[in-house]
PDB file of C-alpha atoms in Angstrom:
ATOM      1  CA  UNK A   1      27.019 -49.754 -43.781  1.00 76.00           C
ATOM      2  CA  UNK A   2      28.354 -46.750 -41.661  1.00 80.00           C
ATOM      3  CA  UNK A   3      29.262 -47.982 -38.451  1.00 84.00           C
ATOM      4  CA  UNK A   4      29.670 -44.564 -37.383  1.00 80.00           C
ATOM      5  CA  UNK A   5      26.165 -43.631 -38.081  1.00 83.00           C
ATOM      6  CA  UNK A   6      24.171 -46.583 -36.266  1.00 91.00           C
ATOM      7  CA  UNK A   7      20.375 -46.337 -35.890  1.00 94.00           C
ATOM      8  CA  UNK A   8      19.229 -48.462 -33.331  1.00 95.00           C
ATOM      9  CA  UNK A   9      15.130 -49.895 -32.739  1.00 95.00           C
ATOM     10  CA  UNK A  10      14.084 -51.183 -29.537  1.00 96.00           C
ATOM     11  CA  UNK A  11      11.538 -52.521 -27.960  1.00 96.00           C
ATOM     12  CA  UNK A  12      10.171 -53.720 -24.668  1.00 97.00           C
ATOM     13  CA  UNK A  13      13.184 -54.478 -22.385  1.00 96.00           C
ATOM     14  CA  UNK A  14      15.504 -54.460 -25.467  1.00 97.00           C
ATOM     15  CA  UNK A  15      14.684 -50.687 -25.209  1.00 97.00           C
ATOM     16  CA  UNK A  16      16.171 -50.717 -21.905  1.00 97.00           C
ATOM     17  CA  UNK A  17      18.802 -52.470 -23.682  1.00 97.00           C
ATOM     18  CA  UNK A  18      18.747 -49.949 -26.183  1.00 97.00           C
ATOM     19  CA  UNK A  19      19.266 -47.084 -23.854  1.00 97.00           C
ATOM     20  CA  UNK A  20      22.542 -48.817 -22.173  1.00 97.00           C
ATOM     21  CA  UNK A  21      24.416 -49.292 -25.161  1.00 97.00           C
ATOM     22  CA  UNK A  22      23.468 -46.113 -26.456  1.00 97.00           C
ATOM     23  CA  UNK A  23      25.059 -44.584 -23.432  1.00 97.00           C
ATOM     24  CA  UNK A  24      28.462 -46.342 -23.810  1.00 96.00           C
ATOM     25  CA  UNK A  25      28.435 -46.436 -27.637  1.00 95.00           C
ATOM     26  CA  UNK A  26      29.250 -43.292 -29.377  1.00 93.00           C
ATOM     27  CA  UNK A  27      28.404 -45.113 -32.583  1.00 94.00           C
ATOM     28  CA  UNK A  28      24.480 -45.169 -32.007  1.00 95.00           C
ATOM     29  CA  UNK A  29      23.396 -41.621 -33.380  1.00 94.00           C
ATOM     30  CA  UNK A  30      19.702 -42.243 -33.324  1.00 94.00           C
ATOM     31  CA  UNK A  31      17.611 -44.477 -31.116  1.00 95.00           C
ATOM     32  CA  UNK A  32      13.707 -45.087 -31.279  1.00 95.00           C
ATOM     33  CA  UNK A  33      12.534 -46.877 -28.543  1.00 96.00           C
ATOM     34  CA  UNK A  34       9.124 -48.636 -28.337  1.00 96.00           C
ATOM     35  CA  UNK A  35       7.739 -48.945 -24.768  1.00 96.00           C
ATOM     36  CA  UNK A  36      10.817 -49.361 -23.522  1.00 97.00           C
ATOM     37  CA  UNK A  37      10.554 -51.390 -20.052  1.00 97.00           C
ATOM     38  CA  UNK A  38      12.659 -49.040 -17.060  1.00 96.00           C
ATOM     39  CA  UNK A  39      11.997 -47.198 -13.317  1.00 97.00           C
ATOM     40  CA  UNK A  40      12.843 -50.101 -12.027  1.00 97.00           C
ATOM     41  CA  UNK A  41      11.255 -49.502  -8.608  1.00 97.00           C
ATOM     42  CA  UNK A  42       7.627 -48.787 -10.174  1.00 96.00           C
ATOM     43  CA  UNK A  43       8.291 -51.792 -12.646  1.00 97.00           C
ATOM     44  CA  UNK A  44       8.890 -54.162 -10.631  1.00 98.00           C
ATOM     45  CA  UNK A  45       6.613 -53.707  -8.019  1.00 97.00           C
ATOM     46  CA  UNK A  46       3.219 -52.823 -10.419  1.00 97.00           C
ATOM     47  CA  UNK A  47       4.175 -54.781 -13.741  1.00 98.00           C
ATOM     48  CA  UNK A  48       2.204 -57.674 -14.444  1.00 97.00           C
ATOM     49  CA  UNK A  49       5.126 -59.291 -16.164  1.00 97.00           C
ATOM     50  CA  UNK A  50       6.256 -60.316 -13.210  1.00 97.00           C
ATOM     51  CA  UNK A  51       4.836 -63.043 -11.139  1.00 97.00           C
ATOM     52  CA  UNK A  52       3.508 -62.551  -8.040  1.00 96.00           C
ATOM     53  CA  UNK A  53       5.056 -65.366  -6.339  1.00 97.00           C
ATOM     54  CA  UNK A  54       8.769 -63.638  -7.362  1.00 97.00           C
ATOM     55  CA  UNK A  55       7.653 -60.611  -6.933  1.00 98.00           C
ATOM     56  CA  UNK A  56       8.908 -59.889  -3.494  1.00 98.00           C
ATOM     57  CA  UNK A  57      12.380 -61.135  -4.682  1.00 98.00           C
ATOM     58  CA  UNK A  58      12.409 -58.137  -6.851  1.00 98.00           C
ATOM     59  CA  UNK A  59      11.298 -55.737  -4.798  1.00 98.00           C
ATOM     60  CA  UNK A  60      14.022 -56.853  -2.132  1.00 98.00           C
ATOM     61  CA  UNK A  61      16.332 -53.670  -1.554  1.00 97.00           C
ATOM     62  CA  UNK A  62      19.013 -56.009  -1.516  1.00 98.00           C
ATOM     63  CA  UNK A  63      18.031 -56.397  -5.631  1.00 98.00           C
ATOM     64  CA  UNK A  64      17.273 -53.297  -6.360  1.00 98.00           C
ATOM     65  CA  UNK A  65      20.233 -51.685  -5.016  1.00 97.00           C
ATOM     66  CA  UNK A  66      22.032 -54.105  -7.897  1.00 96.00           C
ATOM     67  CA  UNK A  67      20.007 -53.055 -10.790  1.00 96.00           C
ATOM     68  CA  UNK A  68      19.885 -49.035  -9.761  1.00 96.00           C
ATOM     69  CA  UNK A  69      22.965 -49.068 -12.078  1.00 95.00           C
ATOM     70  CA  UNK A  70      21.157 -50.181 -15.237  1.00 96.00           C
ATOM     71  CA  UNK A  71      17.898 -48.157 -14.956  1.00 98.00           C
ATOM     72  CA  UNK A  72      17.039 -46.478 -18.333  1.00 97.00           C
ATOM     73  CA  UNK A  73      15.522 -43.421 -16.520  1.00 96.00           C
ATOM     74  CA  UNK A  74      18.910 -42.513 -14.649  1.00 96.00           C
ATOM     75  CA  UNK A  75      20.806 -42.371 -18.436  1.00 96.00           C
ATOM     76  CA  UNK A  76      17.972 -41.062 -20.884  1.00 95.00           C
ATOM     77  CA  UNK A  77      18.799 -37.786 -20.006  1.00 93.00           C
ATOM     78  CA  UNK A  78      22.743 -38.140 -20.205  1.00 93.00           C
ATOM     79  CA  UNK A  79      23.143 -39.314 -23.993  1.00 93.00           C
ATOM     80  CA  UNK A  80      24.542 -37.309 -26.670  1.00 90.00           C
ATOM     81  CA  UNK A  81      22.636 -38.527 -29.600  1.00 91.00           C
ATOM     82  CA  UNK A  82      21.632 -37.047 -33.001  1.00 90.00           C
ATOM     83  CA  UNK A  83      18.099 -38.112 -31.833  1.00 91.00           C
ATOM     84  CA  UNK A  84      15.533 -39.833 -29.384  1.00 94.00           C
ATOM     85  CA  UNK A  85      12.159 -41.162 -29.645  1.00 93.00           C
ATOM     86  CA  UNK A  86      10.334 -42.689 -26.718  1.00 95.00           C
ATOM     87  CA  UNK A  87       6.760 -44.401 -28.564  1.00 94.00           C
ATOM     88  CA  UNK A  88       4.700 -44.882 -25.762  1.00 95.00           C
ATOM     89  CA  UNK A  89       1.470 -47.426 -26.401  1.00 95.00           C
ATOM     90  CA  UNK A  90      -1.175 -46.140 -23.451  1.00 96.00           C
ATOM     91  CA  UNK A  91      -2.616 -49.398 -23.462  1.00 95.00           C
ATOM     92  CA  UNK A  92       0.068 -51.661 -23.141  1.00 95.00           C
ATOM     93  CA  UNK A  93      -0.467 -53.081 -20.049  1.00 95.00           C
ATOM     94  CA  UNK A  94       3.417 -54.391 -19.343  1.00 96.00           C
ATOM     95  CA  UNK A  95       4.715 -51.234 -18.275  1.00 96.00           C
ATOM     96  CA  UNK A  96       2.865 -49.209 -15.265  1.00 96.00           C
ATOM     97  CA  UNK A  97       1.690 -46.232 -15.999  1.00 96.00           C
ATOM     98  CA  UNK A  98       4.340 -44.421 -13.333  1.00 96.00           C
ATOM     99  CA  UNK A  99       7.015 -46.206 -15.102  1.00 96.00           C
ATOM    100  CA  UNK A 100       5.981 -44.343 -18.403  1.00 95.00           C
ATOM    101  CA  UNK A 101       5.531 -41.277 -16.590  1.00 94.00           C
ATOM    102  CA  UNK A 102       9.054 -41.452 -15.342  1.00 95.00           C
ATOM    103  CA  UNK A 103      10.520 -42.359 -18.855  1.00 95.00           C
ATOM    104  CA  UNK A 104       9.120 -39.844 -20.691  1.00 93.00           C
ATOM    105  CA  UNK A 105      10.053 -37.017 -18.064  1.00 93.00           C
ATOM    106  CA  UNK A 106      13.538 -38.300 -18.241  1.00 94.00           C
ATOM    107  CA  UNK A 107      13.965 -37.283 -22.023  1.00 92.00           C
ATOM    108  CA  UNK A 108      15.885 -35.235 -22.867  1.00 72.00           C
ATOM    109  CA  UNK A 109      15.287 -32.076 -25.012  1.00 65.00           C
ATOM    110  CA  UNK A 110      16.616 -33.367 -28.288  1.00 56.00           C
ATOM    111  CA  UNK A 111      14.199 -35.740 -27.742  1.00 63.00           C
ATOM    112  CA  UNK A 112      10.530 -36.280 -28.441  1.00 88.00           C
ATOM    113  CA  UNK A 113       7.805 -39.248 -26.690  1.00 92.00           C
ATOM    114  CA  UNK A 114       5.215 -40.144 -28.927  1.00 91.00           C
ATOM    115  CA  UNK A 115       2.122 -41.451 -27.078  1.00 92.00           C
ATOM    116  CA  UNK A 116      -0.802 -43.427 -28.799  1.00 93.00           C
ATOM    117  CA  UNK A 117      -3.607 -43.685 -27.557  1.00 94.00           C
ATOM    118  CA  UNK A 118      -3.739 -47.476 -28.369  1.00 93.00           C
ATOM    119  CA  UNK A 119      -2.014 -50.391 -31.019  1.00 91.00           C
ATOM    120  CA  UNK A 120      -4.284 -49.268 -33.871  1.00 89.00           C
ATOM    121  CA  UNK A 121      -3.006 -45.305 -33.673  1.00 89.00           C
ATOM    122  CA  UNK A 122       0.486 -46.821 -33.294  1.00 89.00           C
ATOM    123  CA  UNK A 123      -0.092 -49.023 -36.783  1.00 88.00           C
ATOM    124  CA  UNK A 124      -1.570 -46.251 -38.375  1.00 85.00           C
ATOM    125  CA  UNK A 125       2.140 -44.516 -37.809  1.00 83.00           C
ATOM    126  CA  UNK A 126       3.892 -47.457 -38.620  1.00 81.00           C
ATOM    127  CA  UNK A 127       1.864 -47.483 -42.145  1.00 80.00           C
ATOM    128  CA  UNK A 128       3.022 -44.439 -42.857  1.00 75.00           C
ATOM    129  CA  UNK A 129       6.363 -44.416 -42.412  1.00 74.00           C
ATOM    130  CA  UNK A 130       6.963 -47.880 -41.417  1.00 74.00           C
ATOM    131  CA  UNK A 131       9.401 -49.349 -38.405  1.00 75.00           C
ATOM    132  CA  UNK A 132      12.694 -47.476 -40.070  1.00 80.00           C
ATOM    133  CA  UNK A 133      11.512 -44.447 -41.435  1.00 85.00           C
ATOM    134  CA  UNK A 134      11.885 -42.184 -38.279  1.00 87.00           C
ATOM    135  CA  UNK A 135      15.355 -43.378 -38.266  1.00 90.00           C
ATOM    136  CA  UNK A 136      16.465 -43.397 -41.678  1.00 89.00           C
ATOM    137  CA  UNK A 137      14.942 -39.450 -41.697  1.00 89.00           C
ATOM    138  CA  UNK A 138      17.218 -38.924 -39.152  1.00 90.00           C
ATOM    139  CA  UNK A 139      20.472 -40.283 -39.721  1.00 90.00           C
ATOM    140  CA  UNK A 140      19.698 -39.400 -43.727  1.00 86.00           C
ATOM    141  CA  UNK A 141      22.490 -36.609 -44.190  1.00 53.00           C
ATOM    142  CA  UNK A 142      22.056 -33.823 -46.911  1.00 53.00           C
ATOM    143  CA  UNK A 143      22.320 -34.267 -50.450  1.00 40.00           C
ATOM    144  CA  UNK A 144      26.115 -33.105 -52.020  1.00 36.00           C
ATOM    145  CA  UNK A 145      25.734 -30.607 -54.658  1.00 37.00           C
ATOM    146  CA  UNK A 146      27.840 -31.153 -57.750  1.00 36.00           C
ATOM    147  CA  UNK A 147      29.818 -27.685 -56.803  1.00 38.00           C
ATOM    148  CA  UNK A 148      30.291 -28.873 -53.127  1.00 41.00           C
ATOM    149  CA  UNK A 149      32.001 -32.158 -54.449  1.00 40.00           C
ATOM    150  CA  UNK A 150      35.671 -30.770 -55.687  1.00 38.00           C
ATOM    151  CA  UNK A 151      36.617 -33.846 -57.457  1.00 36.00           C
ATOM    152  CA  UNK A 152      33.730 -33.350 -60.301  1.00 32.00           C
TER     153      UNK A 152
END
């Protein structure tokens, strides 16, 4: 393993996860996150993850003003990586739609989001290359000639 070529998968709110350590781990060259959960305002006011009777608790500006630090939106577009991929399920129904909206416009230009239109066109991507492949294409460095390699 090359610990100084990590490759990192995420989903959910371990793509908000994802997108933290990223940004304080130089390690983590390549990161592919799967509807990762961030805009914490939007969130947590129109996700239905949340239950309504806590809901208010989360909205509190008291609460929000604590978790402003860790949304994924304010450090997408600050990390120095090899490569980013936002995959973006339109019909997942856990993250709002203007908490995709926001993710995807805070990617940066190394970067690419990937939206299917549903689970099936996301599986049909998956078959293809399966969970890693993105990321192993990525982080895959090129081949050594024989005449590049002075100890042959």
């Amino acid at each position: 393993i090359d610990m100084n070529r990590i490759g990192m998968f995420a989903q959910g709110s371990g793509g908000a996860i994802g997108v933290l350590a990223a940004s304080v781990d130089s390690r983590i060259k390549v990161l592919d996150l799967l509807n990762p959960w961030g805009d914490w305002p939007d969130w947590l006011k129109e996700s239905p993850q949340i239950p309504d009777s806590e809901r208010s608790a989360y909205l509190a500006p008291e609460f929000l003003s604590k978790v402003a630090g860790l949304d994924p939106v304010s450090y997408l577009p600050k990390l120095h990586l090899k490569a980013l991929r936002v995959e973006q399920l339109m019909d997942e129904p856990v993250t709002p739609q203007s908490a995709k909206d926001k993710l995807s416009a805070a990617v940066g230009s190394q970067s690419s989001v990937v939206r299917y239109k549903d689970a099936s066109a996301h599986l049909a991507a998956w078959r293809a290359n399966g969970v890693s492949g993105w990321i192993r294409e990525q982080l895959t460095l090129p081949a050594v000639q024989a005449s590049d390699n002075p100890t042959r």
